mmCIF file of C-alpha atoms and ligand atoms in Angstrom:
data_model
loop_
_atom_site.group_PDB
_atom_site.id
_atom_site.type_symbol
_atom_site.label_atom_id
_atom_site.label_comp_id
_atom_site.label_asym_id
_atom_site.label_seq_id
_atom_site.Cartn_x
_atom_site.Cartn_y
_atom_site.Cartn_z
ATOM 1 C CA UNK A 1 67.027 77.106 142.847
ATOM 2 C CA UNK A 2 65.633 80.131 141.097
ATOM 3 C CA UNK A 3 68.538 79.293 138.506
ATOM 4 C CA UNK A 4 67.902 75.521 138.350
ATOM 5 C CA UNK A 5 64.585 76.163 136.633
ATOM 6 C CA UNK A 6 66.026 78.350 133.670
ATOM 7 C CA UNK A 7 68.401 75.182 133.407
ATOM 8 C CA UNK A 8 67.747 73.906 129.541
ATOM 9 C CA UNK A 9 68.499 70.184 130.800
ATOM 10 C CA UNK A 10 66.008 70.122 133.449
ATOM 11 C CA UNK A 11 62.985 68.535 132.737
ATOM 12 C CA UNK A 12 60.923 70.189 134.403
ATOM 13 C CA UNK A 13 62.276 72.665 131.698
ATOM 14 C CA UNK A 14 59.043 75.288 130.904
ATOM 15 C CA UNK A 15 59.540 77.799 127.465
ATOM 16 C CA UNK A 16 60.035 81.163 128.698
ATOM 17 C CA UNK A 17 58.323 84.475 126.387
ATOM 18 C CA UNK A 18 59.278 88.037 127.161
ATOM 19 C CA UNK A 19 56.283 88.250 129.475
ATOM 20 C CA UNK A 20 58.067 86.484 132.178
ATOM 21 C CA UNK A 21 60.755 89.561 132.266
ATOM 22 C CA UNK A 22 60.897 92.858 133.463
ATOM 23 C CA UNK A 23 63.325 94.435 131.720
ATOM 24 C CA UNK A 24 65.948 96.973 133.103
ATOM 25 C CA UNK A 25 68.581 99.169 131.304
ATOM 26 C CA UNK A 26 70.696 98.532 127.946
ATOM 27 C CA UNK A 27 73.763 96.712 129.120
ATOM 28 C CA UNK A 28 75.114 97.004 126.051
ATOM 29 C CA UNK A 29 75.149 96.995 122.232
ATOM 30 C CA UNK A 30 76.161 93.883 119.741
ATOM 31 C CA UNK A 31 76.276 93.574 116.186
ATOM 32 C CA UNK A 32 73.080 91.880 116.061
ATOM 33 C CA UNK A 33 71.157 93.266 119.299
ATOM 34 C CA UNK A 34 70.860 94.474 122.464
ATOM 35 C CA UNK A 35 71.555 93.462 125.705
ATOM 36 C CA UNK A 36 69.279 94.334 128.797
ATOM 37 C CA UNK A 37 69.510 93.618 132.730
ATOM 38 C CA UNK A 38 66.285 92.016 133.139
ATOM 39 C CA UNK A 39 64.382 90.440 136.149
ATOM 40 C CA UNK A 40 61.961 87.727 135.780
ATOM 41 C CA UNK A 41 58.802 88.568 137.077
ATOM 42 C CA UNK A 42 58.393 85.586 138.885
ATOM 43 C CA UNK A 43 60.836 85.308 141.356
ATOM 44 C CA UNK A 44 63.221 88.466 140.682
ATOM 45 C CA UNK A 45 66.014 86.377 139.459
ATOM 46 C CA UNK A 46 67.952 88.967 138.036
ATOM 47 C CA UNK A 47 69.221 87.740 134.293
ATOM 48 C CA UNK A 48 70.673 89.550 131.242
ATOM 49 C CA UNK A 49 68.436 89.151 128.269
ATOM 50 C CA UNK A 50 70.521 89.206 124.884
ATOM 51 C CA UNK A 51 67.879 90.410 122.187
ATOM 52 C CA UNK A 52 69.446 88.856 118.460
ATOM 53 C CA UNK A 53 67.726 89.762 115.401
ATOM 54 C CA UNK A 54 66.489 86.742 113.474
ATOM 55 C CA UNK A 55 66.666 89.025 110.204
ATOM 56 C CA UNK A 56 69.756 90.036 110.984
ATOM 57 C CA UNK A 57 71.219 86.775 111.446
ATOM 58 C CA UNK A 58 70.230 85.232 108.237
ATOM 59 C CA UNK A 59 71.557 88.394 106.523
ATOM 60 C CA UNK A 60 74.832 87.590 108.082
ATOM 61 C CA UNK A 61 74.335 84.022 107.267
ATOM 62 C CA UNK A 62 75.374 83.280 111.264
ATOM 63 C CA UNK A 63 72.316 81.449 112.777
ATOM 64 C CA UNK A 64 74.553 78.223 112.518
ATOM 65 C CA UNK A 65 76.569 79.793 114.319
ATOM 66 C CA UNK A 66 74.880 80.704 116.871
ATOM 67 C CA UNK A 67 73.362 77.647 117.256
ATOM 68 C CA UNK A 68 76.891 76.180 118.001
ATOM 69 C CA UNK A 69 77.376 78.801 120.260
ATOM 70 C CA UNK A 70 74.042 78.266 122.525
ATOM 71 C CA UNK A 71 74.346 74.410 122.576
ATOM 72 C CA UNK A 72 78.140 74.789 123.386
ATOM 73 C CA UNK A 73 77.886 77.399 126.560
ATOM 74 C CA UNK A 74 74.544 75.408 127.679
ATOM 75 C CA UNK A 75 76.055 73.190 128.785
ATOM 76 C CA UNK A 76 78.826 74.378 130.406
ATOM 77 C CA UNK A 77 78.859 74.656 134.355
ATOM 78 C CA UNK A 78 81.581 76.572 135.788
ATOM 79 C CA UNK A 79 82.239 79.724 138.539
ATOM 80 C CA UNK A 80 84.596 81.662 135.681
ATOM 81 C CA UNK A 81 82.226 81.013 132.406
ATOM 82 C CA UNK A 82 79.046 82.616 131.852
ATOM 83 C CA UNK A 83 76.193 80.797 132.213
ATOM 84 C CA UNK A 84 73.747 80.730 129.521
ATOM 85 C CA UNK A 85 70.450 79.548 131.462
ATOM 86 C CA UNK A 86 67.942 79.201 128.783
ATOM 87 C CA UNK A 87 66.624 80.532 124.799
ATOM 88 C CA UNK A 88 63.624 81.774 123.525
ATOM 89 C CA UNK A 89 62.224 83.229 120.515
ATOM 90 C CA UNK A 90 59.507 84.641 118.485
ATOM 91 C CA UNK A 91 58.769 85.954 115.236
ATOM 92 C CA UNK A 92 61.454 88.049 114.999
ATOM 93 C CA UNK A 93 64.068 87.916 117.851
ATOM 94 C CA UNK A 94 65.976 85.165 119.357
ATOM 95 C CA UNK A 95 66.758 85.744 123.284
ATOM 96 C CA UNK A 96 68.896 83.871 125.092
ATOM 97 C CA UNK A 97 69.012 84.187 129.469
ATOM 98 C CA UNK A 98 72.343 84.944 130.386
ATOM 99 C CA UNK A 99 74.328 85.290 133.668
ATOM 100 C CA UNK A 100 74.416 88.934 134.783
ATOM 101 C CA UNK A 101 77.884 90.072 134.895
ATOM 102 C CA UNK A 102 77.993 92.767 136.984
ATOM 103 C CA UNK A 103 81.049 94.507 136.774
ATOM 104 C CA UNK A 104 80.842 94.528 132.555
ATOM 105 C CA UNK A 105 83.580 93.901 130.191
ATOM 106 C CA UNK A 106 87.186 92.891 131.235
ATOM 107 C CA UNK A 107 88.653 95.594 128.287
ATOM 108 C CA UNK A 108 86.407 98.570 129.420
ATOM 109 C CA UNK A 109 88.446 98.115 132.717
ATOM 110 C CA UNK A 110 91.380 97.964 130.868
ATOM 111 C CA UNK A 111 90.471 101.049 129.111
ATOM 112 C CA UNK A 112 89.662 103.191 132.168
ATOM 113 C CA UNK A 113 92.140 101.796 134.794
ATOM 114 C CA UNK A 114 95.251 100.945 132.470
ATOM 115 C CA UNK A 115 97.353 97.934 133.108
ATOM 116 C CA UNK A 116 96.418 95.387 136.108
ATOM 117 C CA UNK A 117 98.666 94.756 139.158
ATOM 118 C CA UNK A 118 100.354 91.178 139.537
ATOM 119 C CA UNK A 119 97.576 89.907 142.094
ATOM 120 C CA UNK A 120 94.818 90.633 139.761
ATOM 121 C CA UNK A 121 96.458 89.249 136.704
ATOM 122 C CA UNK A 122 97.908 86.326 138.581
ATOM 123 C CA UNK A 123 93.985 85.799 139.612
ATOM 124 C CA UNK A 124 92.818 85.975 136.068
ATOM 125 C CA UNK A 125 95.514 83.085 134.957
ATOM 126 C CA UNK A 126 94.123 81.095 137.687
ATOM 127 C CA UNK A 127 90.708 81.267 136.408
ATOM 128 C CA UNK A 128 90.759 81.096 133.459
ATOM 129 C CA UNK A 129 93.670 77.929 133.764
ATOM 130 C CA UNK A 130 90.396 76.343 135.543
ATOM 131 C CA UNK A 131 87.750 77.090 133.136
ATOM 132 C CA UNK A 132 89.525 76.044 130.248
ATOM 133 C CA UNK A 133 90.703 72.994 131.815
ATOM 134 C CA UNK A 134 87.079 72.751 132.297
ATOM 135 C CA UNK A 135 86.413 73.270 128.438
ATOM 136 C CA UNK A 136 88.950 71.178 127.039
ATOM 137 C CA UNK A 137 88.214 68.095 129.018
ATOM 138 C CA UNK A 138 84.713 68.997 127.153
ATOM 139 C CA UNK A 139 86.352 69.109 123.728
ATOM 140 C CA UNK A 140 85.392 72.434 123.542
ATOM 141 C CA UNK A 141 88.112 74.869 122.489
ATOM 142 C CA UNK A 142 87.408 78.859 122.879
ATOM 143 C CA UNK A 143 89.911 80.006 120.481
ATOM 144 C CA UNK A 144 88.943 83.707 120.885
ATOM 145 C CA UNK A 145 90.106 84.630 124.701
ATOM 146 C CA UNK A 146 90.812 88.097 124.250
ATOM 147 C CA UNK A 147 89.416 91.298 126.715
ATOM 148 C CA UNK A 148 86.863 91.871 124.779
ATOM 149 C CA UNK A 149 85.270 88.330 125.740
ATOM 150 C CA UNK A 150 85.921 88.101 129.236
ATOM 151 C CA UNK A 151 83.675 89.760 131.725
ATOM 152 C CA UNK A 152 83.429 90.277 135.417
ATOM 153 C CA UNK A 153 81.560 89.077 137.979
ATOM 154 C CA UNK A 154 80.669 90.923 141.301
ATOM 155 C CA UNK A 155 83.795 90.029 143.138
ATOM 156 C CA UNK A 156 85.868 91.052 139.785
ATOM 157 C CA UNK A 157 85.936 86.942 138.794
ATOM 158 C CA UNK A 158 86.472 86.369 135.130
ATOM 159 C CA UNK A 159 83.523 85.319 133.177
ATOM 160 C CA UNK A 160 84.567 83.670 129.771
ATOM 161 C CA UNK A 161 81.700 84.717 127.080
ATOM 162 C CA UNK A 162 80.965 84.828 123.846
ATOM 163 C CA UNK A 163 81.737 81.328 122.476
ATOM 164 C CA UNK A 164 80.853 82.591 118.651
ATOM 165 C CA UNK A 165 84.423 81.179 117.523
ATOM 166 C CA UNK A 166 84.702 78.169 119.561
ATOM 167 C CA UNK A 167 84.595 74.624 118.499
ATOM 168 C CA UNK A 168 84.692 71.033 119.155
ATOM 169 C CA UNK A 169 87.927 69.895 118.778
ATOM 170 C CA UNK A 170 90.351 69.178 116.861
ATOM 171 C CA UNK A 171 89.437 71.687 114.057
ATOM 172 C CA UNK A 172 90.535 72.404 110.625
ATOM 173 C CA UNK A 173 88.437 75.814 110.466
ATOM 174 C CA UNK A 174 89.420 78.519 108.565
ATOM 175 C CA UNK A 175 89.555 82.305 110.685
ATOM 176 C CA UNK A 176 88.005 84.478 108.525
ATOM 177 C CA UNK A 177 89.896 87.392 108.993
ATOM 178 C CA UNK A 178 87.755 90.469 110.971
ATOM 179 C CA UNK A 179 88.749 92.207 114.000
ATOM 180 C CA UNK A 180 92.151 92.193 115.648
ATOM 181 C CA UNK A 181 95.020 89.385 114.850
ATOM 182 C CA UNK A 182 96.911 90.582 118.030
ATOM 183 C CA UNK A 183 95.350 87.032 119.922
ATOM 184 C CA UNK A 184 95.550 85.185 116.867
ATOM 185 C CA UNK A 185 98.469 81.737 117.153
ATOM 186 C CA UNK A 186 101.214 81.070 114.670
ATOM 187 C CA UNK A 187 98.984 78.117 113.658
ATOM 188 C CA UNK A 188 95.688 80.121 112.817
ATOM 189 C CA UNK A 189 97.951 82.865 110.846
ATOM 190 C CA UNK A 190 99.381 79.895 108.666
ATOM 191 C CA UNK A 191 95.788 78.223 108.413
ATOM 192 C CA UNK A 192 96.793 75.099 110.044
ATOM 193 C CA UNK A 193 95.213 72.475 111.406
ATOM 194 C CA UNK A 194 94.980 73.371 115.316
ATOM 195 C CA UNK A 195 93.696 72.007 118.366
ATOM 196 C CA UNK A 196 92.655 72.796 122.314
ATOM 197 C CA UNK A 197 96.063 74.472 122.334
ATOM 198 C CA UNK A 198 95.838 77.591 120.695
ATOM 199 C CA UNK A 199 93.675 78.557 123.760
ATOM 200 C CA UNK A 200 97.012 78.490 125.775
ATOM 201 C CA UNK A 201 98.723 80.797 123.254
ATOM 202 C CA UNK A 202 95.724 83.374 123.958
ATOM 203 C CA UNK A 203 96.278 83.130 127.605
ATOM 204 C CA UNK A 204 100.117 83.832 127.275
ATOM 205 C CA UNK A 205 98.658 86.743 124.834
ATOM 206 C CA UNK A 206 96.332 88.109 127.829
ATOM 207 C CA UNK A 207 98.897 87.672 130.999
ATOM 208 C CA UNK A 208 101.242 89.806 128.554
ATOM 209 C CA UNK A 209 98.370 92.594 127.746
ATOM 210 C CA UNK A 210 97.136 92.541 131.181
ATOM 211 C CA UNK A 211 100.538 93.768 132.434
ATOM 212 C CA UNK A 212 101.513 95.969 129.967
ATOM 213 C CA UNK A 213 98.474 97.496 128.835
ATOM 214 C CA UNK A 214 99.463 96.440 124.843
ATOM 215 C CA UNK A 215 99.407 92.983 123.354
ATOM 216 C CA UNK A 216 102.758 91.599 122.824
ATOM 217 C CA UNK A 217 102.433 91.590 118.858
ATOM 218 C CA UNK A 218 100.847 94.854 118.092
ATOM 219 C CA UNK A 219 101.786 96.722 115.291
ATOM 220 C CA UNK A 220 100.850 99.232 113.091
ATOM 221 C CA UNK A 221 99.423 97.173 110.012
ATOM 222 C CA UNK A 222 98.109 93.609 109.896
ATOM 223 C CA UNK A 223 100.962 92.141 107.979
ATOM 224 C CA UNK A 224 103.764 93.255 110.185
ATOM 225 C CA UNK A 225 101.157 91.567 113.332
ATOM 226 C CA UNK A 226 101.223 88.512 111.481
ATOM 227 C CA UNK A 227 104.792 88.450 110.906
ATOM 228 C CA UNK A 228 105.690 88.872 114.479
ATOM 229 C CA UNK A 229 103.368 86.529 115.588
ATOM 230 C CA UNK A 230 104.935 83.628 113.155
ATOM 231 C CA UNK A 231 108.357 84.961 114.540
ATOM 232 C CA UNK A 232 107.410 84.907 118.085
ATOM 233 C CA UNK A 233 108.997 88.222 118.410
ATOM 234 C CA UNK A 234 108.233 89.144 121.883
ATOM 235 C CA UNK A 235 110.177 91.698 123.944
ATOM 236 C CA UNK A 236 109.577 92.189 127.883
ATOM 237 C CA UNK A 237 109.624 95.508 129.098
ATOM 238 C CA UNK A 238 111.769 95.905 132.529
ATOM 239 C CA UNK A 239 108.603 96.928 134.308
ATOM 240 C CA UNK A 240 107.268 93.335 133.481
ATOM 241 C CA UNK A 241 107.357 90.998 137.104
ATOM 242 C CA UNK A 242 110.225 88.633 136.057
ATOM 243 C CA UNK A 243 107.772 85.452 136.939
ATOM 244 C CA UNK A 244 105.531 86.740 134.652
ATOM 245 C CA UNK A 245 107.696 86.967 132.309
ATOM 246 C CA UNK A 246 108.789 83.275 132.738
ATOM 247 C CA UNK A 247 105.231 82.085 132.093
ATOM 248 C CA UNK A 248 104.579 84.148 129.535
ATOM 249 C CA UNK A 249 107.415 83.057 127.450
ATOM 250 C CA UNK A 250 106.354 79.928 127.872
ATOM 251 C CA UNK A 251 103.149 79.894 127.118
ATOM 252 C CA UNK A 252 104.128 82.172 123.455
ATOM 253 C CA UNK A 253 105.992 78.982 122.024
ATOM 254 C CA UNK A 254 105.946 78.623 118.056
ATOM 255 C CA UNK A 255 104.704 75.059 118.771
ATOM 256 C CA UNK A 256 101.756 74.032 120.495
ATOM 257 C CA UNK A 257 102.898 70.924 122.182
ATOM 258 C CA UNK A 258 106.149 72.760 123.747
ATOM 259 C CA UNK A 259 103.370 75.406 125.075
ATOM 260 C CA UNK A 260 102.602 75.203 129.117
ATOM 261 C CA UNK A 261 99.954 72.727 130.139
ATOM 262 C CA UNK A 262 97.049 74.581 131.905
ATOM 263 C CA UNK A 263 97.773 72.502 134.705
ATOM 264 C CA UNK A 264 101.076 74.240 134.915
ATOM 265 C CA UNK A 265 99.956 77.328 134.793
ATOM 266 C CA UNK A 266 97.948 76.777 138.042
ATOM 267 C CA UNK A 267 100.796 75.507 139.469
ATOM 268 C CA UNK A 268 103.472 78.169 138.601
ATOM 269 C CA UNK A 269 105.161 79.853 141.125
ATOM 270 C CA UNK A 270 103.835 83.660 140.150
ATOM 271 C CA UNK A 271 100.404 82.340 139.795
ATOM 272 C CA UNK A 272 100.732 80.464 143.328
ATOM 273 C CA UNK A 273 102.491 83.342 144.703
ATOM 274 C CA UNK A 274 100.140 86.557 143.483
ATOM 275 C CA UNK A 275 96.446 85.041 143.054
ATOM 276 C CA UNK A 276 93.762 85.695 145.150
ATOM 277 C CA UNK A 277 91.208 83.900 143.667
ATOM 278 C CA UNK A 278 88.253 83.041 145.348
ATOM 279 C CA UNK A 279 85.014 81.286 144.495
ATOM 280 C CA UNK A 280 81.530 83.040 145.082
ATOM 281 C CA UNK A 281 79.547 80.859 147.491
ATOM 282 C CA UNK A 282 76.636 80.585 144.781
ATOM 283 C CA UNK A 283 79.650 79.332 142.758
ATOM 284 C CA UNK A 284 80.535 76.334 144.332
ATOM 285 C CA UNK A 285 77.062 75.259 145.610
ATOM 286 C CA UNK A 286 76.497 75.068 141.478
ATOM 287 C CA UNK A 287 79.431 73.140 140.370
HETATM 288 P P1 AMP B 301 77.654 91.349 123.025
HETATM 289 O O1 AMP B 301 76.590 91.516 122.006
HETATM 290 O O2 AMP B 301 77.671 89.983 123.645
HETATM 291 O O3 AMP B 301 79.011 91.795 122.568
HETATM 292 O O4 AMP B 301 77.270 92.308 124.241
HETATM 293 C C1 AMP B 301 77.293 93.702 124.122
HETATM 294 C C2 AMP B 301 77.716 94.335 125.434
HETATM 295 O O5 AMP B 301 76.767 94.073 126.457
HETATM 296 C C3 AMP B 301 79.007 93.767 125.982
HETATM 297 O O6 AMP B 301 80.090 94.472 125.489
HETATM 298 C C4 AMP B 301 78.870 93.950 127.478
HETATM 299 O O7 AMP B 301 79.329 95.214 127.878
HETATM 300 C C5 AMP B 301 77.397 93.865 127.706
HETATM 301 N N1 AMP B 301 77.030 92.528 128.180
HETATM 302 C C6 AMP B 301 76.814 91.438 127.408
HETATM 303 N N2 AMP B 301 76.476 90.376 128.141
HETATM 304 C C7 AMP B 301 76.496 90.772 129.426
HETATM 305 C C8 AMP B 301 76.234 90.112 130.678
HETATM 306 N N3 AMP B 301 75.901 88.829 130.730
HETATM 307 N N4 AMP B 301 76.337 90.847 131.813
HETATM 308 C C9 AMP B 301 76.689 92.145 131.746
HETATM 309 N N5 AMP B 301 76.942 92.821 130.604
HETATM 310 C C10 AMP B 301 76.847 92.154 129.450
#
C-alpha cells in the first residue's frame, strides 16, 4: 500500500519534495549524483533517493536520456527489476524514488566473494530469463546486462537497474563506445541493426562471468575484445559445470536468431536442476 501511493500511474498520484524524506546514508556514488537510503517521513517506507544534477546533465547533454530511462523502468512491474516508484525535482536536482536494494551491487559481490556456485548462478539465469521475458514482451530491450547493473535484493534476488542504454525495439542506435566491450554482441561491435536479442547474448556473457570470475572475451586491449567477440572465440575452462557450458554456448551464437529463446533458458536442464529461486512475498502480491 505504502508503495501503491509513490506509483506514478495512480491517480491519486500527489508530487513528492525532499521534505517528505528523511534521508539515511550515501548508498553510493554516480556520475551525476548521489544515492541515499531514505525513509519517507510519512509512513517509513524505506526508498533509495537518487540525487541527479540538472547542471550536470545538460553538460553531458543526457537529460533525454534520462527521460527514456524514467518513463521506461516506470512502468515496469516485476519481482527481479527495480522499481522506480516516482520523480521529483527542483531547481537544481532531479530525484527519482527507487526500490531499496539491500544487498548492493551484483559486481561488488563478485569482487569480494569471487566466482558464484552453480545454484546461485543457475538462480540468476532464472531471473533474469523472467524479467526480460517480461521486458521484451514490453518492447523494451536492456542491452546493457552486465554486473555492474544488476543488484540484489534482501533474499540475494537479482534486481535489473539502470536502464540508461535500453530502448524500444527494434533499434538502429549507435553504442558510443565508453566503458567495457566485454558484454558488447557481434552485432553492436559491427554497428548493426539489432533487436530484443542482443539481451540474450549478455546473459550467455553473465552465466559465463558468473562462473568463472572473467568474461569470456576479455583481453588485454579493446581491439583484440572486439575481435574475439566477432569470432565467438570462447574457451571453457574444465572447472566450468558441463550444463553450463551447454547453455552458454548456446546462448554466445554469432547470430541472433540461432541464440536460445529465454523461454529455453528457463527450461534448461542446469537451470531446472541448480535454481533456487524464490519470489519475496511482497513480490508476488505486486505483480
Ligand atoms: P548509480 O548512480 O545508479 O550507478 O548508483 C551508484 C551506486 O549506488 C551503485 O553502484 C549502488 O551501489 C548504489 N545504489 C544505486 N541504487 C541503489 C538501490 N536502489 N539500492 C541500493 N543501492 C543502490
Amino acid at each position: 500500500a505504502a508503495a501503491g501511493q509513490m506509483q506514478p500511474s495512480n491517480p491519486t498520484r500527489r508530487h513528492f519534495t525532499i521534505d517528505d524524506f528523511e534521508i539515511g546514508r550515501p548508498l553510493g556514488k554516480g556520475k551525476f549524483g548521489n544515492v541515499y537510503l531514505a525513509r519517507l517521513k510519512k509512513n517509513h517506507f524505506i526508498v533509495a533517493l537518487k540525487v541527479l544534477f540538472k547542471s550536470q546533465l545538460e553538460k553531458a547533454g543526457l537529460e533525454h536520456q534520462l527521460r527514456r530511462e524514467v518513463e521506461i523502468q516506470a512502468h515496469l512491474q516485476h519481482p527481479n527489476i527495480l522499481r522506480l516508484y516516482n520523480y521529483f525535482h527542483d531547481a537544481r536536482r532531479i530525484y527519482l524514488i527507487l526500490e531499496y536494494a539491500p544487498r548492493g551491487e551484483l559486481y561488488n559481490f563478485l569482487q569480494k566473494s569471487g566466482p558464484l556456485d552453480e545454484q546461485r548462478t543457475a538462480t540468476i539465469m532464472e531471473e533474469l530469463a523472467d524479467a526480460l521475458t517480461y521486458c521484451h514482451k514490453k518492447k523494451v530491450i536492456h542491452r546493457d546486462i552486465k554486473p555492474e547493473n544488476l543488484l540484489l535484493g534482501l533474499m540475494g534476488e537479482v534486481k535489473i537497474a539502470d536502464f540508461g542504454w535500453s530502448v524500444h525495439a527494434p533499434s538502429l542506435r549507435r553504442q558510443t563506445m565508453c566503458g567495457t566491450l566485454d558484454y558488447l554482441s557481434p552485432e553492436i561491435v559491427e554497428g548493426r541493426m539489432y533487436d530484443e536479442k542482443v539481451d540474450l547474448w549478455c546473459v550467455g556473457v553473465l552465466c559465463y562471468e558468473l562462473l568463472v570470475g572473467k568474461p569470456p572475451f576479455e583481453s588485454a586491449s579493446q581491439s583484440e575484445t572486439q575481435r574475439r567477440i566477432l569470432k565467438v572465440d570462447v574457451t571453457f575452462p574444465p572447472s566450468m559445470p558441463v550444463g553450463a557450458q551447454d547453455l552458454v554456448s548456446k546462448l554466445l551464437r554469432f547470430q541472433p536468431s540461432e541464440r536460445l529463446p529465454l523461454a529455453q533458458i528457463l527450461v534448461h536442464p542446469w537451470v531446472k536442476a541448480h535454481s533456487r529461486r524464490v519470489l519475496p512475498p511482497c513480490a508476488q502480491k505486486a505483480s
